[in-house]
Amino acid sequence: MASKQWLVEDYEAGDLPLTSGETLHSARLRYHRIGELNAPKDNLIMLPTYYGGAAAGNHPWVGGNSPLDPDRYCIVIPALLGAGESSSPSNTAGAQRGPGFPAVSLNDNVMLQKRLVEDIFGDARIALVMGWSMGGMQALQWGCLFPTQVRAVLATCCTARCYPHNRVFLEGVKAALTCDHAFENGRYRTPPERGLRAFGRVYAGWAYSQAFFRHELWREQGFGSIEELLRFWEQDHLGQDANDLLTVLNTWQNGDISDNPVFGMDYEAALSAIAMPTRMMPCTTDLYFTEEDASEDGRRMPGATVESLESDWGHVAGGAGREAASHNRILAAARALLSGKAS
């Protein structure tokens, strides 16, 4: 890691009109920044965050030994609306606190990030937008909406919309959380711990593949048993706010890069607009952003190459620093895109 320190900053956006027609009052975008914008303003890299992840979760992609080198690039990690760092049910005052928080879309997130780039970074040219899971969905949203500003896109373990089986999986984890009597329709007085624990256990079964468990790959993460792994997932979700989880889950379920005024739900047109060098990197064993769905999306993007991650780690393979072999392949793809050698 380079010696430069991460800066954690807030962009105060005021009242933010949303795709739904509602307004998010006193909207705030939390972002991490490392490195300096150069004079031509063409060295900006955007790393949007993923479901359940804080901005720090993208740090393993960055460093002096990575193509995402803060001595060469200005790297910005914007935190998802609703996820607990930017404006969210858990940190918003007044009527929009908790269950009163409005629905936000992929488009809302990316349009707010666009304002950040305009106001703080002089509407800089973006050398690369890169993300995993929902971070990848945001990267693709950037690509179709701002094709002249974005030079390259790298999207791992994601699709350009939430496909039906993915949506059903999310209904399952949502039900596990909201069935807790303590949830009280989002107006809980104390955290719904049983629901959060159940959410974590159900999610763990989908995050990895069947082969991950068959071959006991959880041992590579330092766990002595499957039960230890499940308790880890429980503890991770006990540290999150239930309304935050459900808000971002809703963003995910309704995720569609064509759901905005530019494309008006014309999915083919949105995919066709991604003509810059793009790398789609699905995992062969991902159980919800499937290789088949992601590859089909990639084939309909004029600038895209599909490079599958051959891994038994399932969806987790595409995350920053999660599985070494996939992590190195993702960084190799980033290096190629940043150098202009996209094929």
PDB file of N, CA and C in Angstrom, residues 26 37 59 64 78 84 89 93-94 123 139 151 158 167 183 188 201 204 220 238 273 287 290 332:
ATOM      1  N   SER A  26     -31.736  16.677   2.535  1.00  0.00           N
ATOM      2  CA  SER A  26     -30.366  16.855   3.063  1.00  0.00           C
ATOM      3  C   SER A  26     -29.496  15.651   2.739  1.00  0.00           C
ATOM      4  N   LEU A  37      -5.902  14.397  -8.158  1.00  0.00           N
ATOM      5  CA  LEU A  37      -6.344  14.605  -9.533  1.00  0.00           C
ATOM      6  C   LEU A  37      -5.248  15.364 -10.275  1.00  0.00           C
ATOM      7  N   HIS A  59     -10.837  -1.178  -0.318  1.00  0.00           N
ATOM      8  CA  HIS A  59      -9.436  -0.811  -0.151  1.00  0.00           C
ATOM      9  C   HIS A  59      -8.462  -1.860  -0.685  1.00  0.00           C
ATOM     10  N   GLY A  64       0.218   0.403  -4.100  1.00  0.00           N
ATOM     11  CA  GLY A  64       1.368   0.580  -4.971  1.00  0.00           C
ATOM     12  C   GLY A  64       1.670  -0.635  -5.826  1.00  0.00           C
ATOM     13  N   PRO A  78     -17.311   5.885  -3.569  1.00  0.00           N
ATOM     14  CA  PRO A  78     -18.562   6.447  -3.052  1.00  0.00           C
ATOM     15  C   PRO A  78     -19.417   5.356  -2.411  1.00  0.00           C
ATOM     16  N   GLY A  84     -25.622   2.923   5.296  1.00  0.00           N
ATOM     17  CA  GLY A  84     -25.144   3.241   6.637  1.00  0.00           C
ATOM     18  C   GLY A  84     -24.069   4.290   6.717  1.00  0.00           C
ATOM     19  N   PRO A  89     -31.394   5.056   6.286  1.00  0.00           N
ATOM     20  CA  PRO A  89     -32.433   5.035   7.318  1.00  0.00           C
ATOM     21  C   PRO A  89     -31.878   5.193   8.726  1.00  0.00           C
ATOM     22  N   ALA A  93     -32.417  12.077   9.961  1.00  0.00           N
ATOM     23  CA  ALA A  93     -33.298  12.618  10.996  1.00  0.00           C
ATOM     24  C   ALA A  93     -34.723  12.808  10.467  1.00  0.00           C
ATOM     25  N   GLY A  94     -35.651  12.944  11.390  1.00  0.00           N
ATOM     26  CA  GLY A  94     -37.010  13.317  11.036  1.00  0.00           C
ATOM     27  C   GLY A  94     -37.819  12.195  10.439  1.00  0.00           C
ATOM     28  N   ASP A 123     -15.633  17.746 -12.909  1.00  0.00           N
ATOM     29  CA  ASP A 123     -16.206  16.908 -13.961  1.00  0.00           C
ATOM     30  C   ASP A 123     -15.104  16.176 -14.736  1.00  0.00           C
ATOM     31  N   ALA A 139     -21.233   0.512 -11.912  1.00  0.00           N
ATOM     32  CA  ALA A 139     -20.236   0.773 -12.954  1.00  0.00           C
ATOM     33  C   ALA A 139     -20.877   0.711 -14.334  1.00  0.00           C
ATOM     34  N   ARG A 151     -13.893   6.168 -19.601  1.00  0.00           N
ATOM     35  CA  ARG A 151     -12.990   5.566 -20.574  1.00  0.00           C
ATOM     36  C   ARG A 151     -13.060   4.041 -20.568  1.00  0.00           C
ATOM     37  N   CYS A 158     -21.660  -9.520 -11.529  1.00  0.00           N
ATOM     38  CA  CYS A 158     -22.876  -8.697 -11.567  1.00  0.00           C
ATOM     39  C   CYS A 158     -23.523  -8.832 -12.927  1.00  0.00           C
ATOM     40  N   ARG A 167     -33.856 -12.057  -7.820  1.00  0.00           N
ATOM     41  CA  ARG A 167     -34.882 -11.374  -7.033  1.00  0.00           C
ATOM     42  C   ARG A 167     -35.517 -12.322  -6.012  1.00  0.00           C
ATOM     43  N   PHE A 183     -39.000  -6.921  14.610  1.00  0.00           N
ATOM     44  CA  PHE A 183     -38.810  -6.002  13.485  1.00  0.00           C
ATOM     45  C   PHE A 183     -39.874  -4.909  13.483  1.00  0.00           C
ATOM     46  N   TYR A 188     -38.650  -0.902  14.899  1.00  0.00           N
ATOM     47  CA  TYR A 188     -38.115  -1.629  16.045  1.00  0.00           C
ATOM     48  C   TYR A 188     -37.473  -0.683  17.065  1.00  0.00           C
ATOM     49  N   ARG A 201     -27.322 -16.168   8.100  1.00  0.00           N
ATOM     50  CA  ARG A 201     -27.185 -17.596   7.818  1.00  0.00           C
ATOM     51  C   ARG A 201     -27.720 -17.953   6.431  1.00  0.00           C
ATOM     52  N   ALA A 204     -25.303 -16.660   3.721  1.00  0.00           N
ATOM     53  CA  ALA A 204     -24.063 -17.428   3.596  1.00  0.00           C
ATOM     54  C   ALA A 204     -24.213 -18.597   2.637  1.00  0.00           C
ATOM     55  N   GLU A 220      -9.773 -22.162   4.150  1.00  0.00           N
ATOM     56  CA  GLU A 220      -8.832 -21.155   3.652  1.00  0.00           C
ATOM     57  C   GLU A 220      -9.122 -19.773   4.221  1.00  0.00           C
ATOM     58  N   LEU A 238     -25.320  -8.702  12.537  1.00  0.00           N
ATOM     59  CA  LEU A 238     -25.718  -8.048  13.787  1.00  0.00           C
ATOM     60  C   LEU A 238     -25.139  -6.647  13.881  1.00  0.00           C
ATOM     61  N   ALA A 273     -25.345   1.171 -25.372  1.00  0.00           N
ATOM     62  CA  ALA A 273     -24.612   2.413 -25.128  1.00  0.00           C
ATOM     63  C   ALA A 273     -23.246   2.171 -24.483  1.00  0.00           C
ATOM     64  N   LEU A 287     -24.236 -17.975  -7.690  1.00  0.00           N
ATOM     65  CA  LEU A 287     -25.592 -18.519  -7.621  1.00  0.00           C
ATOM     66  C   LEU A 287     -26.680 -17.496  -7.899  1.00  0.00           C
ATOM     67  N   THR A 290     -25.615 -14.949 -12.256  1.00  0.00           N
ATOM     68  CA  THR A 290     -25.079 -16.151 -12.885  1.00  0.00           C
ATOM     69  C   THR A 290     -24.197 -15.822 -14.083  1.00  0.00           C
ATOM     70  N   ALA A 332      -5.450  -7.859 -13.031  1.00  0.00           N
ATOM     71  CA  ALA A 332      -4.851  -7.937 -14.358  1.00  0.00           C
ATOM     72  C   ALA A 332      -5.761  -7.306 -15.404  1.00  0.00           C
TER      73      ALA A 332
END
